[in-house]
Coordinates of C-alpha atoms and ligand atoms in Angstrom, one line a residue:
X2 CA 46.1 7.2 -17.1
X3 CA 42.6 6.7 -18.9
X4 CA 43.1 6.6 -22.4
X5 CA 42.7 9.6 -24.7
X6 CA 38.9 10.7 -25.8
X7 CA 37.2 8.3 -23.5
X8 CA 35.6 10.8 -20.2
X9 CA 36.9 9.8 -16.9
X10 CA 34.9 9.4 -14.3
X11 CA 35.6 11.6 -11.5
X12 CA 37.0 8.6 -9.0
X13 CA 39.1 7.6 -11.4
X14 CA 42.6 8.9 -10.3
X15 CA 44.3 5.1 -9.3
X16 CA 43.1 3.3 -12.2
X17 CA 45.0 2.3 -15.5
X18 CA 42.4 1.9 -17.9
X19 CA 38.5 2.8 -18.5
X20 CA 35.6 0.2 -17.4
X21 CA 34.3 -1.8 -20.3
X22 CA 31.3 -0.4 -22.0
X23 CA 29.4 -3.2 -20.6
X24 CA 30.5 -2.8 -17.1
X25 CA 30.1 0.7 -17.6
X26 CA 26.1 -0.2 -18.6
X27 CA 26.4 -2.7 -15.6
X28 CA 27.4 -0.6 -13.0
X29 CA 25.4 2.6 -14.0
X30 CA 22.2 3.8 -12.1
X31 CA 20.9 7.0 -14.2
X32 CA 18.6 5.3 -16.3
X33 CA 16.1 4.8 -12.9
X34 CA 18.0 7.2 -10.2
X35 CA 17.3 10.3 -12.1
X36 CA 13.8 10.0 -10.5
X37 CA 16.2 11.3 -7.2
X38 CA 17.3 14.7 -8.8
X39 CA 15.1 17.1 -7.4
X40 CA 15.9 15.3 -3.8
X41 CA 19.2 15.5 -4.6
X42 CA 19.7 18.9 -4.8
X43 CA 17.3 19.7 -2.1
X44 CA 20.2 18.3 0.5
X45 CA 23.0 19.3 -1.5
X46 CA 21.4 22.5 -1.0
X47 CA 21.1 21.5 3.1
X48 CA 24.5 20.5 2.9
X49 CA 25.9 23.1 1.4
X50 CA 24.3 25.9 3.9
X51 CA 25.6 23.7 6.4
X52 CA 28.9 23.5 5.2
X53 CA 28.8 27.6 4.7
X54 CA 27.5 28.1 8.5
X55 CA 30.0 26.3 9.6
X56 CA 32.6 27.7 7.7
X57 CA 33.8 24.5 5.7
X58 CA 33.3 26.4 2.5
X59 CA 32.7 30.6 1.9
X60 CA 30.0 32.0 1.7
X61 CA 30.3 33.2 -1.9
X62 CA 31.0 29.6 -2.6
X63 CA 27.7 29.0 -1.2
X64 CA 26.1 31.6 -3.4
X65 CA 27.6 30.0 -6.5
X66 CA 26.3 26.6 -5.3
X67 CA 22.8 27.8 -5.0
X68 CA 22.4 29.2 -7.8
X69 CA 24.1 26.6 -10.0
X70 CA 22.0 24.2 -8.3
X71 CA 18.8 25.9 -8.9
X72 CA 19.3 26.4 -12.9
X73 CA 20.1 22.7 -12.9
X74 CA 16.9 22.0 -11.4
X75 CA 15.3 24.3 -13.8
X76 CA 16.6 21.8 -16.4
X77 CA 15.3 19.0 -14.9
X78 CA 11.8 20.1 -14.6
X79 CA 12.0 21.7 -18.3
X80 CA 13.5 18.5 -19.6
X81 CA 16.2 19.6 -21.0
X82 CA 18.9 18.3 -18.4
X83 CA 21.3 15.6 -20.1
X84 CA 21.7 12.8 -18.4
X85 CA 25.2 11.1 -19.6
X86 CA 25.8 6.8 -18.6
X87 CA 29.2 8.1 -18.5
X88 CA 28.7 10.0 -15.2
X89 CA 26.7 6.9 -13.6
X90 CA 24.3 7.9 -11.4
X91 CA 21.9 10.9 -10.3
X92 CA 24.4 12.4 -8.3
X93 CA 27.9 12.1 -10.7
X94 CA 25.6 13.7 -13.6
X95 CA 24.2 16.6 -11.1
X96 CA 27.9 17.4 -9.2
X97 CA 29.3 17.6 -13.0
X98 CA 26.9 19.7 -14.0
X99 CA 27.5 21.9 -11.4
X100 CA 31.4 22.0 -11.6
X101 CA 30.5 22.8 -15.3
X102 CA 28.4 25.6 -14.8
X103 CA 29.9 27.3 -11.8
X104 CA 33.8 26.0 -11.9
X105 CA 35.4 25.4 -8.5
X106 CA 33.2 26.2 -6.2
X107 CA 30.9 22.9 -7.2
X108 CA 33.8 21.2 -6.2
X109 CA 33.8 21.8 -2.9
X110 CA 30.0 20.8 -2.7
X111 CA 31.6 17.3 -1.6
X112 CA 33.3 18.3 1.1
X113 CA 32.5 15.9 4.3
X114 CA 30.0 13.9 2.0
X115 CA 29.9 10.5 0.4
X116 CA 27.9 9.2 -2.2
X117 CA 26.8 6.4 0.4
X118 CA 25.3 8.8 2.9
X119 CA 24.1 11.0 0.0
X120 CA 22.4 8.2 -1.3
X121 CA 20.7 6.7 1.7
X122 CA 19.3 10.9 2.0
X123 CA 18.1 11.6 -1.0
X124 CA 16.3 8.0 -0.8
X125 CA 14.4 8.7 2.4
X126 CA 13.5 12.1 1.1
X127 CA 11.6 10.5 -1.5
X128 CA 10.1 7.7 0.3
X129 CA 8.9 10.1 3.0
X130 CA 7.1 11.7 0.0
X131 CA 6.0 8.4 -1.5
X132 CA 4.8 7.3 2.0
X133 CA 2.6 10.8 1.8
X134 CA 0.7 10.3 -1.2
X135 CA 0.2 6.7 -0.2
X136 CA -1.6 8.2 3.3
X137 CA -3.7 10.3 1.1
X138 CA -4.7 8.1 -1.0
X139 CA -5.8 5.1 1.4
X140 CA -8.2 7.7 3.0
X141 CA -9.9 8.9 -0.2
X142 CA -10.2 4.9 -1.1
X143 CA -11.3 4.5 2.2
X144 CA -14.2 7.7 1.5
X145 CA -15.3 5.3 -1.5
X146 CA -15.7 2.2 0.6
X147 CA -17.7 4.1 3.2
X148 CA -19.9 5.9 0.7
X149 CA -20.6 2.2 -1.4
X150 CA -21.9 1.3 2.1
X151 CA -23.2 4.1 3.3
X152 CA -25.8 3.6 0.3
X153 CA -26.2 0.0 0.4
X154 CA -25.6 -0.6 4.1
X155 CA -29.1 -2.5 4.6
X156 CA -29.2 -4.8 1.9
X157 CA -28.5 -8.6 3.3
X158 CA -26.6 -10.9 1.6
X159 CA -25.1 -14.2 2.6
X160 CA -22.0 -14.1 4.3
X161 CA -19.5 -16.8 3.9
X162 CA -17.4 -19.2 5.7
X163 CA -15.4 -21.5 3.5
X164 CA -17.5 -20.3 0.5
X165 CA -20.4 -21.4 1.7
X166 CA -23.4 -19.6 3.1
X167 CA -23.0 -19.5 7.2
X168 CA -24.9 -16.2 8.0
X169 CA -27.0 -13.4 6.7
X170 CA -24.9 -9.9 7.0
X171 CA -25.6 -6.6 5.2
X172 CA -23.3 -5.4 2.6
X173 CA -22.8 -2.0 4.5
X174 CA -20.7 -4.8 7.0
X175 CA -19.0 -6.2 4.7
X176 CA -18.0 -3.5 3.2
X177 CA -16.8 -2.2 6.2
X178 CA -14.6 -5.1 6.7
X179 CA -12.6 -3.6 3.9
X180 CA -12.5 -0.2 5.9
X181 CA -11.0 -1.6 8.8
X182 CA -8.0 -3.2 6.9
X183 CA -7.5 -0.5 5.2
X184 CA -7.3 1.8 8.7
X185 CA -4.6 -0.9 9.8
X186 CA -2.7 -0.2 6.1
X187 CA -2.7 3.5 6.7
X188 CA -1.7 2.9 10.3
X189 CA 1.7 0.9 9.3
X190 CA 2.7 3.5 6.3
X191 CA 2.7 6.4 9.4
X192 CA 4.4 4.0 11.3
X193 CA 7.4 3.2 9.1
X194 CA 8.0 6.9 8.3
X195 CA 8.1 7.9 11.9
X196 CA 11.1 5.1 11.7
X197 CA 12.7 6.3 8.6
X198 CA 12.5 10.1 9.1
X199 CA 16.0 10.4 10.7
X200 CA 18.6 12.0 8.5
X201 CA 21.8 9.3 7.3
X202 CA 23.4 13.0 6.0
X203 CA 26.7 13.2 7.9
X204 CA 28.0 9.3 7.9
X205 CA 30.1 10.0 5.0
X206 CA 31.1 7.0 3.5
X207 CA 30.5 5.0 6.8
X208 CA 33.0 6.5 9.4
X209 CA 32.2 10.0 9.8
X210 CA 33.8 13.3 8.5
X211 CA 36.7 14.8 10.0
X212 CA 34.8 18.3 9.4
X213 CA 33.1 20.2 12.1
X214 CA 29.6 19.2 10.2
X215 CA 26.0 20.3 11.9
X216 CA 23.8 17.4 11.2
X217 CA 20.7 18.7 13.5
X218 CA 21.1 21.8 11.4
X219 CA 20.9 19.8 8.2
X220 CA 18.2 17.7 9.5
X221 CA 16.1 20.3 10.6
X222 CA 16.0 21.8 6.9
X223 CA 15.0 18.7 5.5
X224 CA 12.0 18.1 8.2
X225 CA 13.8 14.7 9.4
X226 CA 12.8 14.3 13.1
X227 CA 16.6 13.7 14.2
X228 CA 19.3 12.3 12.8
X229 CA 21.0 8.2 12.2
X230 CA 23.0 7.9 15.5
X231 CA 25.6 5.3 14.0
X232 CA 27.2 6.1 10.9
X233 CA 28.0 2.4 9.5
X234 CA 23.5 1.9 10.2
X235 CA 22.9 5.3 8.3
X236 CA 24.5 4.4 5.2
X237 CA 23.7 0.6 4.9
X238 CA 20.4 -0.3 6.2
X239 CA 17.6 -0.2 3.9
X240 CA 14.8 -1.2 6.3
X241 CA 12.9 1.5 5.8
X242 CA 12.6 0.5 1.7
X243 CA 11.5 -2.6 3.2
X244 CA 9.2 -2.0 5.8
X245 CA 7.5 0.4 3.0
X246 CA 7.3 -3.0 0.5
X247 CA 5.8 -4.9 3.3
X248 CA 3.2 -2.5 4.6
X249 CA 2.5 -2.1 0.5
X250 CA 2.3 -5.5 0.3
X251 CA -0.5 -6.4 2.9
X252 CA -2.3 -3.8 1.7
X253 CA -2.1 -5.2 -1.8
X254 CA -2.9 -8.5 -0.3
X255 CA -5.9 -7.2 1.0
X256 CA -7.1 -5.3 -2.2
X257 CA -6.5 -8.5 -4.0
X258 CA -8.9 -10.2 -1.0
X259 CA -11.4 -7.6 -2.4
X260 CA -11.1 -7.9 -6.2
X261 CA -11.6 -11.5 -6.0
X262 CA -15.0 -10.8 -4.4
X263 CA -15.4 -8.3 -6.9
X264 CA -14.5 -10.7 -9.3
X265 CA -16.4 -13.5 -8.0
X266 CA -20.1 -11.3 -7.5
X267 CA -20.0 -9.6 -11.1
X268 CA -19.5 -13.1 -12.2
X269 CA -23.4 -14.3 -13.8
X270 CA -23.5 -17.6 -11.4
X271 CA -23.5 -14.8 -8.6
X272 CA -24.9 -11.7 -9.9
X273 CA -24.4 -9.6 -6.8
X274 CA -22.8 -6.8 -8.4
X275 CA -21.6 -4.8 -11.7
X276 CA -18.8 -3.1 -12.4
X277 CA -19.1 -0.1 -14.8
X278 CA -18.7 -0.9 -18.4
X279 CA -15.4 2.0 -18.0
X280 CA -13.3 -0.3 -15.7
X281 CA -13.9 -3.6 -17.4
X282 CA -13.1 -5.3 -21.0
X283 CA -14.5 -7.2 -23.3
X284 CA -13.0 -10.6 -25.4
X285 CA -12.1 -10.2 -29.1
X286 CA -13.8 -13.9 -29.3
X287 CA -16.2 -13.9 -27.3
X288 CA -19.1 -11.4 -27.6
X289 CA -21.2 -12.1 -24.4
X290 CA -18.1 -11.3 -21.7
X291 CA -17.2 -8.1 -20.0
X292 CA -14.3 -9.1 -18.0
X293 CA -13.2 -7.0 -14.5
X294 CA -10.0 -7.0 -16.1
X295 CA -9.2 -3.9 -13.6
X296 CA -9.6 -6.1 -10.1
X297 CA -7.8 -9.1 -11.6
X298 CA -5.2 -6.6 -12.4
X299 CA -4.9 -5.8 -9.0
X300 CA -5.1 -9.1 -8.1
X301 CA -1.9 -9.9 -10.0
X302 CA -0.3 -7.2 -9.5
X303 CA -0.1 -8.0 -5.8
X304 CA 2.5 -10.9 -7.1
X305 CA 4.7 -8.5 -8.6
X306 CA 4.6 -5.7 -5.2
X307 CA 5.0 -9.0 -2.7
X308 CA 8.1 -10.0 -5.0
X309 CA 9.6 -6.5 -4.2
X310 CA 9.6 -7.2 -0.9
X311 CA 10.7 -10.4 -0.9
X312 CA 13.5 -9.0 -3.9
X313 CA 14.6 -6.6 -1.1
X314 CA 14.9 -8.6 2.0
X315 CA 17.1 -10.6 0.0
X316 CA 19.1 -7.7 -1.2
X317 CA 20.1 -7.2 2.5
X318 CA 20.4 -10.2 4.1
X319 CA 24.1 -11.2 3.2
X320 CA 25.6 -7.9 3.2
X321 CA 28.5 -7.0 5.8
X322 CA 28.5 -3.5 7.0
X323 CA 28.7 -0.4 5.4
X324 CA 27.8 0.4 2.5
X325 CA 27.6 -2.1 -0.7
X326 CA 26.8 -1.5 -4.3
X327 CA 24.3 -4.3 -3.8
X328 CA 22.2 -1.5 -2.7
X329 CA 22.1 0.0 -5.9
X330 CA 19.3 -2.3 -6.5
X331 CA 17.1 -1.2 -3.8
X332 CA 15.4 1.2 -6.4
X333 CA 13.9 -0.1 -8.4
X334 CA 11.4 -2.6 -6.5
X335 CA 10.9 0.3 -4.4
X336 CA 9.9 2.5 -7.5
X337 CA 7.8 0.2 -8.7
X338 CA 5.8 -0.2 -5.7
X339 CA 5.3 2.9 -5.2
X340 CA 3.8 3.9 -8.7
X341 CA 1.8 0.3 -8.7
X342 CA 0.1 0.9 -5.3
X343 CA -0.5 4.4 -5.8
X344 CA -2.2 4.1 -9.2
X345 CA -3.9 0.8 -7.8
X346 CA -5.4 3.0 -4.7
X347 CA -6.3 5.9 -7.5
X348 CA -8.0 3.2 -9.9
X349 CA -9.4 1.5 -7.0
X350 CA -11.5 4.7 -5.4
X351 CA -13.0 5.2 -8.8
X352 CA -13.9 1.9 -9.5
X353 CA -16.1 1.9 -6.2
X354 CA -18.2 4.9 -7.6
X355 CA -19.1 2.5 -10.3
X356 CA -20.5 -0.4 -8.3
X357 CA -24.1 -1.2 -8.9
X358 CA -25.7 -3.6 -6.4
X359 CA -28.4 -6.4 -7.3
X360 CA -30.1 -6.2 -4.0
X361 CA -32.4 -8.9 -5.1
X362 CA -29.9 -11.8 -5.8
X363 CA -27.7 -10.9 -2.9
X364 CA -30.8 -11.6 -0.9
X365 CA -32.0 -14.8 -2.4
X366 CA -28.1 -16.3 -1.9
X367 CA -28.5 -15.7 1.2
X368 CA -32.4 -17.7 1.4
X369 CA -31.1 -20.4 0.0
X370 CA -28.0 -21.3 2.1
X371 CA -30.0 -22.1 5.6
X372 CA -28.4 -19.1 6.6
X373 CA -30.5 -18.9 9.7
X374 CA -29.8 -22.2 11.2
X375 CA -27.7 -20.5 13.6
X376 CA -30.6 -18.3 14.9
X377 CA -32.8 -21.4 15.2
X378 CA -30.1 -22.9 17.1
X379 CA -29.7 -19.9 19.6
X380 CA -34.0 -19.4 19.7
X381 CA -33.7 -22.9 21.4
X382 CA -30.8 -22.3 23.9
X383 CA -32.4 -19.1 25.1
X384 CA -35.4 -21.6 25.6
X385 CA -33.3 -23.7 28.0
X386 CA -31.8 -26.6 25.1
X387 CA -28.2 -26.9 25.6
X388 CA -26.6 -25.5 22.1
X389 CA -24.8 -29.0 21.5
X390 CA -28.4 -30.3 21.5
X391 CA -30.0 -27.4 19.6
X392 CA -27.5 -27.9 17.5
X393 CA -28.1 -31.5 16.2
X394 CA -32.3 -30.4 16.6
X395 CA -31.6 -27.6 14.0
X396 CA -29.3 -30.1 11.5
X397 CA -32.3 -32.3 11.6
X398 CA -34.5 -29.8 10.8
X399 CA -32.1 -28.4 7.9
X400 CA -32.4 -31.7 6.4
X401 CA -36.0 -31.9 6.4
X402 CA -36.0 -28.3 4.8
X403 CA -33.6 -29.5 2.0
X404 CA -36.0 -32.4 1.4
X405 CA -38.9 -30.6 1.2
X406 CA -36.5 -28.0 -0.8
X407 CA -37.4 -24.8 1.3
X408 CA -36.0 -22.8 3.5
X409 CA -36.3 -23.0 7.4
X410 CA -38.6 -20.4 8.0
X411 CA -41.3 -22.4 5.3
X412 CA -41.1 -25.3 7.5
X413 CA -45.1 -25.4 9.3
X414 CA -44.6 -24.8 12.8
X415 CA -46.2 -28.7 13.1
X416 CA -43.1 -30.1 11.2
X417 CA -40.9 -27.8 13.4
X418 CA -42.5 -29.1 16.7
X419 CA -41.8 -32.6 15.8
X420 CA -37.7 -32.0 16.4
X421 CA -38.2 -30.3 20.0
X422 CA -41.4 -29.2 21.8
X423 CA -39.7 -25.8 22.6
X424 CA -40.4 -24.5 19.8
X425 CA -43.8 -22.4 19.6
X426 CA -44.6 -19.8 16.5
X427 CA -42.7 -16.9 17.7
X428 CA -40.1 -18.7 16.4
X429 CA -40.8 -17.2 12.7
X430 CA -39.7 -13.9 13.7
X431 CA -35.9 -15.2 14.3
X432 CA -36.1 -17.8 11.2
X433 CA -36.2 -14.5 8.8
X434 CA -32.9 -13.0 7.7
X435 CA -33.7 -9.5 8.9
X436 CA -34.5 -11.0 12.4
X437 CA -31.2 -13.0 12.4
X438 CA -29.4 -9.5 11.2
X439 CA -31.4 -7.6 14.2
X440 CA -30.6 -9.8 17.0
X441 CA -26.3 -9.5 16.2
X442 CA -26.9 -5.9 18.0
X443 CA -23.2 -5.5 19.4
X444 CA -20.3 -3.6 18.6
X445 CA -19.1 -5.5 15.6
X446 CA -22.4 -7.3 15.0
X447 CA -23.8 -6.7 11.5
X448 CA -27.2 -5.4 13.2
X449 CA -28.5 -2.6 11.0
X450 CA -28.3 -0.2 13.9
X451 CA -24.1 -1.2 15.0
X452 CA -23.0 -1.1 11.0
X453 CA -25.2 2.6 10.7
X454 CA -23.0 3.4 13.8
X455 CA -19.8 2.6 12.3
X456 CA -20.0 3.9 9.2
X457 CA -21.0 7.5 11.0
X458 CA -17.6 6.7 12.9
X459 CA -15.8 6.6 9.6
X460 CA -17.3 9.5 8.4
X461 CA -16.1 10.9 11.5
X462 CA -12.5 10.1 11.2
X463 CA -12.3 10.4 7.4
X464 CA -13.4 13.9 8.6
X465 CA -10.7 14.9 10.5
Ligands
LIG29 N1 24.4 4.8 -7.2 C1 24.8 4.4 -5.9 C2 23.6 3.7 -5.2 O1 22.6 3.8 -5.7 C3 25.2 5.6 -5.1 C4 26.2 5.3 -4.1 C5 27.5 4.8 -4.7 N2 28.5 4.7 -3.7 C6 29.7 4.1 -4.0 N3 30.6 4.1 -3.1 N4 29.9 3.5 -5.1 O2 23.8 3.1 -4.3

């Protein structure tokens, strides 16, 4: 028998004295999984109509579990619902509640349930949710990125290959680049809650219930696709927490790609771009900087999201089947992704709006680099040179350029001449960076005419 005055939890028939405060503290989940309630009650209420049609419990019961239910839920979107440590988690605090308001009929809401497959429910619900607004919110990021290139999509810059200039490409491409990870992001978050939307409801503690339970019927009101077939999987596995923390994670890793290029080109020594003066700060020392405090926040923050996942993975990987409390701390690395990548994905498609471009020093970068070497090299091969050949004919000429410090296309057609008799004066028209962006005319290319096209396509799909 628990002691007199201290509350006794409701398992608590076999044991001889109350937990510690400390291991009460330890053991408790109500200070995060209240963020559960309103899923929560949304499959007790499943379960319970199941339970009634069935005719495991009455149907006044039923009544009496509805409507208690519902007033608690009115509590907990008023604020007014008191959450005790005593009761543990989300769903101790909502049964007692229940049993409080409506007497023994919220007893019986139990009845061929366990915590562990309630659990494992309510979770899913809430990812599925989660996994929702994520999908929204990569498209309207996605909108930004395509209207930041729609506008700039012509204006050349130097593209990179190990930091250094390689080849002229238009910003509208590079942009684009961004687009296409992100289609791949959006495509793995629909992916992983096809996989998780099957319904755990029904495993009980991990065997089964001896009731004659519905679980289609229970699925079907909760808009699962079907339900866990193996009860021990339903109410163990978290894969679906963690497929979510990857897919979050690569597309974290990929905003973080992007903010250090935003980082990098509103630096001074690049100058491409500037961010607006609402998404940056300033130092208390130093009165010259505005820093893009927002993208390096992003940048970091992609630390904290990838140690979710790898938080998680290690979560699972010792755990025998069923069930273990060591799941209890699935929630809170999940919780946290969530809110970081969806307020990262919010911040993110406004910051795009405020992106001004400096067409002029994205375009001398990309003069000074040699950026058309390449074209100079394939002018020769389509002349009959073999590229190994044009190849060394064009590093000679580089050299000369960056003796004479100029670029290619200042070289007289004389000096030119000199490294292979192939070349004639037409060859201007491929030294230029608008002729080297013309000629890349193939899906993919960075052509003016194939990045127009697939920004329309965007448009297209964003559309839809
Ligand atoms: N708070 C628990 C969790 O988050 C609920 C399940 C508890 N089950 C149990 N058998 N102790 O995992």
């Amino acid at each position: 028998m628990a002691k007199k005055g201290i509350k006794k939890a409701n398992w608590s028939g076999r044991f001889n004295e109350p937990v510690t405060d400390l291991v009460k503290r330890f053991t408790a989940s109500v200070g995060f999984d209240q963020k559960l309630a309103l899923y929560d009650i949304e499959g007790s209420v499943a379960h319970a109509e199941m339970l009634a049609a069935q005719k495991i419990i009455t149907q006044k019961d039923l009544k009496a579990i509805q409507g208690g239910l519902q007033s608690i839920q009115n509590e907990i979107l008023a604020g007014t619902f008191k959450w005790s440590l005593d009761l543990e988690d989300v769903h101790l605090n909502i049964e007692k509640r229940l049993t409080d308001k409506i007497g023994e009929a919220g007893k019986k809401l139990h009845t061929g349930r366990s915590r562990n497959d309630q659990v494992a429910t309510d979770l899913r619900l809430w990812l599925r949710a989660a996994i929702d607004e994520t999908i929204q919110k990569i498209k309207t990021l996605q909108l930004s990125v395509v209207q930041l290139a729609d506008k700039h999509q012509k204006i050349i810059m130097p593209g990179l290959t190990h930091l250094q200039v390689a080849q002229p490409v238009t910003f509208g491409h590079h942009l684009m680049a961004y687009y296409e990870m992100l289609q791949r992001d959006l495509a793995r978050f629909e992916d992983a809650r096809k996989r998780m939307n099957q319904l755990p409801l029904g495993a009980a503690a991990l065997a089964g219930t001896s009731y004659p339970i519905d679980r289609n019927r229970v699925a079907k009101k909760l808009k699962f696709d079907g339900v866990c077939e193996n009860s021990l999987d339903a109410v163990s596995d978290r894969d679906f927490a963690i497929e979510f923390t990857f897919a979050a994670s690569l597309l974290m890793t990929h905003l973080s790609r992007f903010s250090e290029e935003l980082i990098m080109w509103s630096s001074p020594m690049f100058g491409f771009v500037e961010i607006a003066d609402r998404f940056c700060t300033g130092s208390s020392i130093m009165p010259q900087k505005k820093n893009p405090d927002v993208p390096e926040l992003v940048r970091g923050k992609t630390g904290r999201v990838t140690g979710h996942l790898m938080g998680l993975l290690m979560l699972m990987k010792a755990q025998p089947l069923a069930y273990n409390k060591d799941n209890q701390e699935d929630k809170e690395p999940l919780f946290d992704t969530a809110d970081t990548i969806l307020d990262v994905l919010t911040i993110y498609a406004d910051m795009l709006k405020g992106i001004s471009v400096n067409e002029k020093n994205m375009k001398e970068a990309a003069l000074k680099g040699y950026a058309t070497a390449t074209d100079l090299a394939d002018y020769l091969v389509v002349k009959g040179v073999a590229f190994r050949d044009a190849h060394e004919i064009v590093a000679k000429a580089v050299n000369l350029a960056i003796k004479k410090k100029c670029d290619l296309s200042e070289l007289k057609i004389d000096e030119l001449k000199k490294f292979s008799k192939m070349i004639s004066s037409d060859v201007y028209s491929y030294l230029t960076l608008e002729g080297s962006i013309k000629s890349r005319n193939h899906i993919g290319g960075t052509s003016f005419e194939q990045v127009k096209k697939s920004i329309e396509k965007a448009k297209k799909r964003l559309k839809q």
